[in-house]
Amino acid sequence: MASLKDEVLAKLSSVPTPDGRPLTATGKLSEIVANDGKVFFSITVDAADVKAWESVRELAEKAVRATPGVQSAMIALTAERAAGGGGSAAASAPPRRPAMALGGARPAAAAPPGSARGPGGPAGIPGVAAIIAVASGKGGVGKSTVAVNLALGLRDLGLKVGILDADIYGPSLPKLLAIKERPQTAGGTRLKPIVRHGMPVMSIGFLVEEETPMIWRGPMVMSALTQMLREVDWGNLDVMVVDMPPGTGDAQLTMAQQVPLKGAVIVSTPQDLALIDARRGIAMFRRVNVPVLGIVENMSTFICPHCGTRSDIFGHGGARREAERLGVPFLGEVPLAIDIREKSDAGEPVVATEPDGPHAQAFRDIAARVRDGLKVESRPAPKIVIEA
Ligand SMILES: Nc1ncnc2c1ncn2[C@@H]1O[C@H](COP(=O)(O)OP(=O)(O)OP(=O)(O)O)[C@@H](O)[C@H]1O
Ligand SMILES: [Mg+2]
């Protein structure tokens, strides 16, 4: 009996392409992963040809979904950036997933077409009461770290919380939550999120290999995000925390429009440069009528774990002043702490693994302010009826 992968390949051999050859003969297909009825692969083309190949991706997806035994398919159209494009050496280097590092920046995303907001705004997700974005204009300021620990803090307040990684270019949640497994299908084309610390979690990183060198193009960003929002069994949630990609380019703007957001939490480090980016982030959310729930000052005062000396490596208090200036709530400070970095990068977020420590408390205080800003109530505990 032919394997599922062979059957998928057979179907793909009848998909036409602008090259005039069937898709399987173009050399543009990645390795095809076919497991338990779930099929994932990518089609990599030159950046200039993306438009012409989007319809091929759609045809390929249709063909795969029509293959007997396939329950879900996720097919990415990715583009290789042409080398030696006239920029700096760094700009012409092959695209690579950026390593997470303090202050690390990421290249701006390609602008997807049609980023205008529809008249009624995007539709909500059934069962999800509030969706909030954790964002910043700048990369590497701790959005993902704050998103995970904020979600855990909201959970500790009795809310039912889920986390969505909207960072399609460089997903962080697989690492921050030490998730290696792939999502299971929940019948048809729906996926079951991975559950960690009692919270459903979804990330594109669960579906593609970590080292895949690619830049995801605008249309693919949107379809991947839409799938993760609407084709995942999130269940009933009081709050979905969305870990946003860095920047305020059109791709981020489109995401802010695509996801029905109740509010945005802006993360900034205390220094002026980061605050300028935070300001841009706030302006972007205001532009699309998303309320700003407030600013978090991350990597605030550093307290030496050995001698207890305080030093303001990136300054201190800048985000609070900026919040006051802009008339948005200040949600709290998270210190620059080796512990937070080590625990985050080891997939053991502090709120879950050191719940009695001062850092967990800082995140829970922030969570309480976010909850108050959202005005969501924790669900009443179900009544237990003891039958006589
Ligand atoms: N308060 C903190 N103290 C020490 N290290 C921190 C703190 N917050 C985040 N970090 C570390 O800084 C690095 C970047 O954090 P993180 O990935 O959360 O940032 P990000 O803003 O989501 O980045 P990106 O823009 O790439 O998505 C990580 O190594 C993380 O562990
Ligand atoms: Mg991040």
Short mmCIF file of C-alpha atoms and ligand atoms in Angstrom, two decimals:
data_model
loop_
_atom_site.label_atom_id
_atom_site.label_comp_id
_atom_site.label_asym_id
_atom_site.label_seq_id
_atom_site.Cartn_x
_atom_site.Cartn_y
_atom_site.Cartn_z
CA MET A 1 0.00 0.00 0.00
CA ALA A 2 1.32 3.45 -0.92
CA SER A 3 2.19 5.67 2.02
CA LEU A 4 0.22 8.85 2.64
CA LYS A 5 3.25 10.84 1.54
CA ASP A 6 3.35 8.98 -1.81
CA GLU A 7 -0.36 9.54 -2.31
CA VAL A 8 0.10 13.24 -1.63
CA LEU A 9 3.01 13.37 -4.10
CA ALA A 10 0.87 11.63 -6.72
CA LYS A 11 -1.83 14.28 -6.27
CA LEU A 12 0.71 17.09 -6.44
CA SER A 13 2.10 15.76 -9.70
CA SER A 14 -1.07 16.97 -11.41
CA VAL A 15 -0.83 20.51 -10.04
CA PRO A 16 0.23 22.88 -12.88
CA THR A 17 2.70 25.72 -12.27
CA PRO A 18 3.85 28.89 -14.04
CA ASP A 19 7.05 26.96 -14.90
CA GLY A 20 4.99 24.79 -17.26
CA ARG A 21 5.99 21.72 -15.23
CA PRO A 22 3.99 19.84 -12.65
CA LEU A 23 4.67 21.01 -9.10
CA THR A 24 6.57 17.87 -8.20
CA ALA A 25 9.05 18.47 -11.05
CA THR A 26 9.91 22.08 -10.18
CA GLY A 27 12.36 21.42 -7.35
CA LYS A 28 10.46 23.96 -5.26
CA LEU A 29 8.84 21.52 -2.87
CA SER A 30 10.26 21.02 0.59
CA GLU A 31 10.27 17.69 2.36
CA ILE A 32 6.66 16.57 2.78
CA VAL A 33 5.69 15.75 6.34
CA ALA A 34 2.67 13.44 6.47
CA ASN A 35 1.78 12.16 9.92
CA ASP A 36 -1.51 10.90 11.29
CA GLY A 37 -3.43 12.48 8.45
CA LYS A 38 -1.70 15.86 8.88
CA VAL A 39 0.32 17.12 5.95
CA PHE A 40 2.76 20.02 6.03
CA PHE A 41 5.19 21.29 3.43
CA SER A 42 6.37 24.46 1.79
CA ILE A 43 6.83 25.71 -1.75
CA THR A 44 9.82 28.02 -2.03
CA VAL A 45 9.98 30.45 -4.94
CA ASP A 46 11.88 33.60 -5.89
CA ALA A 47 10.57 36.65 -4.08
CA ALA A 48 9.59 38.26 -7.40
CA ASP A 49 7.36 35.30 -8.33
CA VAL A 50 5.28 35.08 -5.17
CA LYS A 51 2.11 36.50 -6.72
CA ALA A 52 2.12 34.01 -9.58
CA TRP A 53 2.63 31.10 -7.19
CA GLU A 54 -0.06 31.90 -4.64
CA SER A 55 -2.65 30.17 -6.85
CA VAL A 56 -0.35 27.13 -7.06
CA ARG A 57 -0.28 26.99 -3.26
CA GLU A 58 -4.06 27.10 -3.20
CA LEU A 59 -4.34 24.36 -5.84
CA ALA A 60 -1.79 22.25 -3.98
CA GLU A 61 -3.71 22.68 -0.74
CA LYS A 62 -6.95 21.66 -2.43
CA ALA A 63 -5.29 18.61 -3.99
CA VAL A 64 -3.78 17.54 -0.69
CA ARG A 65 -7.03 17.98 1.20
CA ALA A 66 -8.78 15.84 -1.43
CA THR A 67 -6.33 12.98 -0.87
CA PRO A 68 -7.98 10.11 1.01
CA GLY A 69 -6.61 9.87 4.55
CA VAL A 70 -5.66 13.55 4.80
CA GLN A 71 -7.36 15.32 7.68
CA SER A 72 -5.54 18.62 7.60
CA ALA A 73 -3.06 20.36 5.38
CA MET A 74 -0.89 23.39 5.93
CA ILE A 75 1.05 24.50 2.90
CA ALA A 76 3.35 27.48 3.11
CA LEU A 77 4.41 29.62 0.19
CA THR A 78 7.82 30.93 1.10
CA ALA A 79 10.16 33.18 -0.80
CA GLU A 80 13.89 33.20 -1.00
CA ARG A 81 15.30 36.67 -0.82
CA ALA A 82 17.62 37.21 -3.79
CA ALA A 83 21.22 37.33 -2.65
CA GLY A 84 23.36 40.40 -3.36
CA GLY A 85 20.42 42.76 -3.66
CA GLY A 86 22.62 45.83 -3.33
CA GLY A 87 22.14 46.29 0.39
CA SER A 88 24.65 45.84 3.15
CA ALA A 89 26.37 42.52 3.68
CA ALA A 90 23.88 41.73 6.42
CA ALA A 91 20.92 42.60 4.25
CA SER A 92 22.05 40.34 1.43
CA ALA A 93 22.85 37.38 3.63
CA PRO A 94 20.50 34.44 3.22
CA PRO A 95 17.39 34.89 5.33
CA ARG A 96 17.64 33.12 8.61
CA ARG A 97 15.49 32.90 11.65
CA PRO A 98 16.88 35.44 14.05
CA ALA A 99 18.29 34.11 17.26
CA MET A 100 16.62 35.41 20.37
CA ALA A 101 18.96 37.85 21.99
CA LEU A 102 18.76 40.90 24.15
CA GLY A 103 17.97 43.80 21.85
CA GLY A 104 17.93 41.61 18.74
CA ALA A 105 16.09 43.17 15.84
CA ARG A 106 14.37 41.53 12.94
CA PRO A 107 14.01 42.61 9.32
CA ALA A 108 10.72 44.25 8.51
CA ALA A 109 8.08 42.00 7.04
CA ALA A 110 6.93 42.27 3.47
CA ALA A 111 3.81 44.38 3.14
CA PRO A 112 0.75 42.33 2.30
CA PRO A 113 -1.75 43.82 -0.07
CA GLY A 114 -5.09 45.15 1.13
CA SER A 115 -4.47 46.15 4.70
CA ALA A 116 -7.61 48.24 5.02
CA ARG A 117 -9.91 47.44 7.89
CA GLY A 118 -13.35 46.21 6.88
CA PRO A 119 -16.39 48.21 7.95
CA GLY A 120 -17.42 45.99 10.86
CA GLY A 121 -13.91 44.93 11.91
CA PRO A 122 -12.87 41.29 11.99
CA ALA A 123 -15.22 38.63 13.30
CA GLY A 124 -14.61 37.23 16.77
CA ILE A 125 -13.76 33.64 17.61
CA PRO A 126 -16.70 31.70 19.01
CA GLY A 127 -16.15 30.94 22.70
CA VAL A 128 -13.32 33.48 23.14
CA ALA A 129 -14.45 36.48 25.19
CA ALA A 130 -11.42 38.76 24.78
CA ILE A 131 -8.33 38.74 22.59
CA ILE A 132 -5.41 40.92 23.63
CA ALA A 133 -2.16 41.60 21.82
CA VAL A 134 1.23 41.87 23.48
CA ALA A 135 3.22 44.10 21.18
CA SER A 136 6.01 46.63 20.76
CA GLY A 137 7.51 48.54 17.90
CA LYS A 138 10.92 47.06 18.66
CA GLY A 139 12.32 43.55 18.56
CA GLY A 140 13.82 41.76 21.52
CA VAL A 141 12.27 43.86 24.28
CA GLY A 142 10.60 40.85 25.89
CA LYS A 143 7.16 40.66 24.27
CA SER A 144 7.09 36.89 24.19
CA THR A 145 8.41 36.59 27.74
CA VAL A 146 5.80 39.06 28.94
CA ALA A 147 3.04 37.40 26.88
CA VAL A 148 3.68 33.97 28.42
CA ASN A 149 4.03 35.19 31.98
CA LEU A 150 1.08 37.57 31.64
CA ALA A 151 -1.04 34.67 30.39
CA LEU A 152 0.05 32.60 33.39
CA GLY A 153 -0.70 35.55 35.69
CA LEU A 154 -4.21 35.87 34.24
CA ARG A 155 -4.65 32.12 34.69
CA ASP A 156 -3.63 32.49 38.35
CA LEU A 157 -6.38 35.10 38.73
CA GLY A 158 -8.88 32.40 37.83
CA LEU A 159 -9.35 33.24 34.16
CA LYS A 160 -9.42 30.68 31.39
CA VAL A 161 -6.53 31.72 29.16
CA GLY A 162 -5.06 30.63 25.81
CA ILE A 163 -1.93 31.85 23.99
CA LEU A 164 -1.52 32.40 20.27
CA ASP A 165 1.90 33.02 18.77
CA ALA A 166 1.25 35.47 15.91
CA ASP A 167 4.95 35.68 15.14
CA ILE A 168 4.99 33.74 11.89
CA TYR A 169 8.56 34.77 11.03
CA GLY A 170 10.16 33.81 14.32
CA PRO A 171 7.80 31.93 16.61
CA SER A 172 8.96 31.84 20.24
CA LEU A 173 6.36 29.82 22.07
CA PRO A 174 7.78 26.37 21.26
CA LYS A 175 10.95 27.42 23.08
CA LEU A 176 9.41 29.49 25.87
CA LEU A 177 7.03 26.69 26.77
CA ALA A 178 9.34 23.78 25.85
CA ILE A 179 6.85 22.38 23.34
CA LYS A 180 8.19 19.83 20.90
CA GLU A 181 5.09 17.87 20.04
CA ARG A 182 2.95 18.55 16.99
CA PRO A 183 -0.75 19.37 17.33
CA GLN A 184 -3.25 16.59 16.77
CA THR A 185 -6.23 17.00 14.50
CA ALA A 186 -9.67 17.30 16.04
CA GLY A 187 -11.63 15.78 13.19
CA GLY A 188 -11.90 17.35 9.75
CA THR A 189 -9.42 20.15 9.25
CA ARG A 190 -9.36 21.47 12.80
CA LEU A 191 -6.31 21.27 15.02
CA LYS A 192 -6.18 20.74 18.75
CA PRO A 193 -3.93 23.24 20.48
CA ILE A 194 -1.12 21.98 22.69
CA VAL A 195 -1.99 22.41 26.36
CA ARG A 196 0.74 23.77 28.71
CA HIS A 197 0.28 24.84 32.32
CA GLY A 198 -3.45 24.40 31.81
CA MET A 199 -3.55 26.76 28.81
CA PRO A 200 -4.17 25.94 25.13
CA VAL A 201 -1.27 27.20 23.01
CA MET A 202 -0.83 27.48 19.24
CA SER A 203 2.22 28.51 17.23
CA ILE A 204 3.33 28.14 13.63
CA GLY A 205 6.50 26.78 15.22
CA PHE A 206 4.60 23.58 16.07
CA LEU A 207 4.03 23.02 12.36
CA VAL A 208 7.29 23.94 10.65
CA GLU A 209 10.85 22.96 11.36
CA GLU A 210 12.80 25.37 13.52
CA GLU A 211 15.68 25.84 11.14
CA THR A 212 13.65 26.36 7.96
CA PRO A 213 15.38 29.29 6.25
CA MET A 214 12.68 31.40 4.68
CA ILE A 215 10.80 34.56 4.68
CA TRP A 216 7.08 34.14 4.83
CA ARG A 217 5.29 36.31 2.41
CA GLY A 218 2.33 38.53 3.22
CA PRO A 219 -0.46 36.29 1.90
CA MET A 220 0.95 33.31 3.74
CA VAL A 221 1.22 35.23 6.99
CA MET A 222 -2.45 36.02 6.78
CA SER A 223 -3.60 32.54 5.90
CA ALA A 224 -1.43 30.95 8.61
CA LEU A 225 -2.73 33.39 11.21
CA THR A 226 -6.32 32.93 10.13
CA GLN A 227 -5.93 29.17 10.32
CA MET A 228 -4.42 29.35 13.78
CA LEU A 229 -7.27 31.56 14.95
CA ARG A 230 -10.22 29.90 13.33
CA GLU A 231 -9.26 26.30 12.64
CA VAL A 232 -7.99 25.50 16.11
CA ASP A 233 -10.23 24.19 18.86
CA TRP A 234 -9.60 26.91 21.43
CA GLY A 235 -12.61 25.99 23.55
CA ASN A 236 -14.11 28.60 25.88
CA LEU A 237 -11.61 31.26 26.88
CA ASP A 238 -11.94 34.40 28.96
CA VAL A 239 -8.78 35.80 27.40
CA MET A 240 -6.60 34.85 24.45
CA VAL A 241 -3.15 36.42 24.73
CA VAL A 242 -1.55 37.03 21.32
CA ASP A 243 2.23 37.28 21.19
CA MET A 244 2.74 39.73 18.32
CA PRO A 245 5.74 39.97 16.03
CA PRO A 246 7.95 43.04 16.44
CA GLY A 247 7.52 46.18 14.41
CA THR A 248 4.73 48.35 13.13
CA GLY A 249 5.01 47.54 9.43
CA ASP A 250 2.04 46.76 7.26
CA ALA A 251 2.19 43.09 8.18
CA GLN A 252 1.76 43.87 11.86
CA LEU A 253 -0.92 46.41 11.08
CA THR A 254 -2.81 43.85 9.04
CA MET A 255 -2.54 41.38 11.89
CA ALA A 256 -3.91 43.94 14.28
CA GLN A 257 -6.82 44.33 11.90
CA GLN A 258 -7.30 40.65 11.21
CA VAL A 259 -7.48 39.65 14.84
CA PRO A 260 -10.47 41.07 16.70
CA LEU A 261 -8.57 42.74 19.53
CA LYS A 262 -10.06 43.93 22.82
CA GLY A 263 -6.84 45.69 23.68
CA ALA A 264 -3.08 45.88 23.37
CA VAL A 265 -0.35 45.64 25.98
CA ILE A 266 2.77 47.51 24.85
CA VAL A 267 6.11 46.25 26.09
CA SER A 268 9.06 48.60 26.23
CA THR A 269 12.47 48.77 27.82
CA PRO A 270 13.07 52.01 29.74
CA GLN A 271 15.47 53.76 27.37
CA ASP A 272 14.46 56.48 24.92
CA LEU A 273 15.09 54.52 21.75
CA ALA A 274 12.75 51.71 22.74
CA LEU A 275 10.20 54.25 23.90
CA ILE A 276 10.13 55.84 20.47
CA ASP A 277 9.20 52.42 19.08
CA ALA A 278 6.64 51.90 21.83
CA ARG A 279 5.06 55.21 20.83
CA ARG A 280 4.86 53.98 17.23
CA GLY A 281 3.20 50.77 18.45
CA ILE A 282 0.62 52.77 20.40
CA ALA A 283 -0.05 55.00 17.41
CA MET A 284 -0.57 51.93 15.25
CA PHE A 285 -3.18 50.43 17.60
CA ARG A 286 -4.93 53.75 17.93
CA ARG A 287 -5.07 53.97 14.16
CA VAL A 288 -7.05 50.73 14.02
CA ASN A 289 -9.20 51.63 17.04
CA VAL A 290 -7.73 49.03 19.37
CA PRO A 291 -7.65 50.30 22.97
CA VAL A 292 -4.20 50.42 24.53
CA LEU A 293 -4.46 48.62 27.87
CA GLY A 294 -1.15 50.08 28.96
CA ILE A 295 2.63 49.89 28.89
CA VAL A 296 4.88 47.39 30.68
CA GLU A 297 8.45 48.45 31.47
CA ASN A 298 10.50 45.32 30.90
CA MET A 299 14.19 44.94 31.71
CA SER A 300 13.74 47.67 34.27
CA THR A 301 16.14 47.96 37.24
CA PHE A 302 18.73 45.19 37.48
CA ILE A 303 19.27 43.80 40.95
CA CYS A 304 22.56 41.95 41.25
CA PRO A 305 21.78 38.42 42.44
CA HIS A 306 25.08 38.36 44.38
CA CYS A 307 25.36 41.73 46.11
CA GLY A 308 21.82 43.11 45.82
CA THR A 309 23.07 46.34 44.19
CA ARG A 310 20.52 48.04 41.94
CA SER A 311 21.66 49.32 38.58
CA ASP A 312 19.52 50.85 35.90
CA ILE A 313 21.20 49.31 32.87
CA PHE A 314 18.62 50.56 30.38
CA GLY A 315 17.48 53.42 32.57
CA HIS A 316 14.44 53.31 34.80
CA GLY A 317 10.99 54.84 34.86
CA GLY A 318 10.98 55.88 31.18
CA ALA A 319 7.94 53.78 30.34
CA ARG A 320 5.96 55.12 33.29
CA ARG A 321 6.69 58.70 32.21
CA GLU A 322 5.80 57.86 28.63
CA ALA A 323 2.52 56.24 29.72
CA GLU A 324 1.64 59.39 31.66
CA ARG A 325 2.55 61.56 28.72
CA LEU A 326 0.42 59.52 26.31
CA GLY A 327 -2.47 59.15 28.74
CA VAL A 328 -2.39 55.34 28.82
CA PRO A 329 -2.19 53.18 31.97
CA PHE A 330 1.21 52.11 33.27
CA LEU A 331 0.91 48.40 33.96
CA GLY A 332 4.09 47.78 35.94
CA GLU A 333 7.79 47.01 35.85
CA VAL A 334 9.56 43.72 35.32
CA PRO A 335 13.20 43.79 36.47
CA LEU A 336 16.09 42.77 34.27
CA ALA A 337 16.85 39.46 35.93
CA ILE A 338 19.11 36.63 34.93
CA ASP A 339 16.56 34.30 36.42
CA ILE A 340 13.85 35.50 34.02
CA ARG A 341 16.12 35.02 31.03
CA GLU A 342 17.36 31.60 32.06
CA LYS A 343 13.92 30.32 32.97
CA SER A 344 12.32 31.75 29.81
CA ASP A 345 14.91 30.31 27.51
CA ALA A 346 14.69 26.93 29.26
CA GLY A 347 10.94 26.81 28.66
CA GLU A 348 10.10 27.27 32.34
CA PRO A 349 8.36 30.64 32.68
CA VAL A 350 8.82 32.13 36.14
CA VAL A 351 5.14 32.54 36.96
CA ALA A 352 4.68 28.78 36.55
CA THR A 353 7.96 27.57 38.00
CA GLU A 354 8.72 30.11 40.73
CA PRO A 355 5.22 31.24 41.66
CA ASP A 356 6.30 32.50 45.08
CA GLY A 357 9.19 34.60 43.78
CA PRO A 358 9.20 38.38 43.28
CA HIS A 359 9.23 38.14 39.49
CA ALA A 360 6.07 36.05 39.41
CA GLN A 361 4.46 38.63 41.67
CA ALA A 362 5.45 41.43 39.29
CA PHE A 363 3.78 39.61 36.41
CA ARG A 364 0.68 38.82 38.46
CA ASP A 365 0.33 42.50 39.40
CA ILE A 366 0.52 43.38 35.72
CA ALA A 367 -2.04 40.67 34.96
CA ALA A 368 -4.43 42.11 37.55
CA ARG A 369 -4.20 45.55 35.93
CA VAL A 370 -4.78 44.04 32.50
CA ARG A 371 -7.81 42.17 33.80
CA ASP A 372 -9.16 45.36 35.36
CA GLY A 373 -8.61 47.19 32.07
CA LEU A 374 -10.53 44.51 30.23
CA LYS A 375 -13.23 44.33 32.87
CA VAL A 376 -13.48 40.56 32.52
CA GLU A 377 -14.71 38.54 35.44
CA SER A 378 -13.32 35.17 36.32
CA ARG A 379 -15.80 32.44 35.57
CA PRO A 380 -17.72 31.41 38.68
CA ALA A 381 -16.59 28.00 39.88
CA PRO A 382 -19.12 25.39 38.78
CA LYS A 383 -21.61 24.50 41.49
CA ILE A 384 -21.15 21.00 42.79
CA VAL A 385 -24.49 19.41 43.45
CA ILE A 386 -24.40 16.46 45.75
CA GLU A 387 -27.36 14.26 45.16
CA ALA A 388 -28.94 12.72 48.19
N1 LIG B 1 12.98 40.91 32.26
C1 LIG B 1 13.92 40.22 31.65
N2 LIG B 1 15.11 39.96 32.24
C2 LIG B 1 16.08 39.28 31.60
N3 LIG B 1 15.97 38.79 30.37
C3 LIG B 1 14.81 39.00 29.72
C4 LIG B 1 13.72 39.72 30.31
N4 LIG B 1 12.69 39.75 29.42
C5 LIG B 1 13.11 39.09 28.32
N5 LIG B 1 14.38 38.65 28.50
C6 LIG B 1 15.21 37.89 27.54
O1 LIG B 1 15.41 38.71 26.40
C7 LIG B 1 15.39 37.95 25.21
C8 LIG B 1 14.29 38.48 24.27
O2 LIG B 1 13.04 38.27 24.89
P1 LIG B 1 11.74 37.91 24.05
O3 LIG B 1 12.00 36.84 23.09
O4 LIG B 1 10.63 37.73 25.02
O5 LIG B 1 11.58 39.29 23.28
P2 LIG B 1 10.60 39.66 22.08
O6 LIG B 1 10.31 41.11 22.22
O7 LIG B 1 9.45 38.73 22.03
O8 LIG B 1 11.57 39.39 20.86
P3 LIG B 1 11.15 39.35 19.30
O9 LIG B 1 11.01 40.79 18.90
O10 LIG B 1 12.32 38.67 18.67
O11 LIG B 1 9.86 38.61 19.19
C9 LIG B 1 15.17 36.51 25.64
O12 LIG B 1 16.41 35.86 25.75
C10 LIG B 1 14.52 36.65 27.03
O13 LIG B 1 14.79 35.54 27.88
MG MG B 2 8.76 37.50 20.48
#
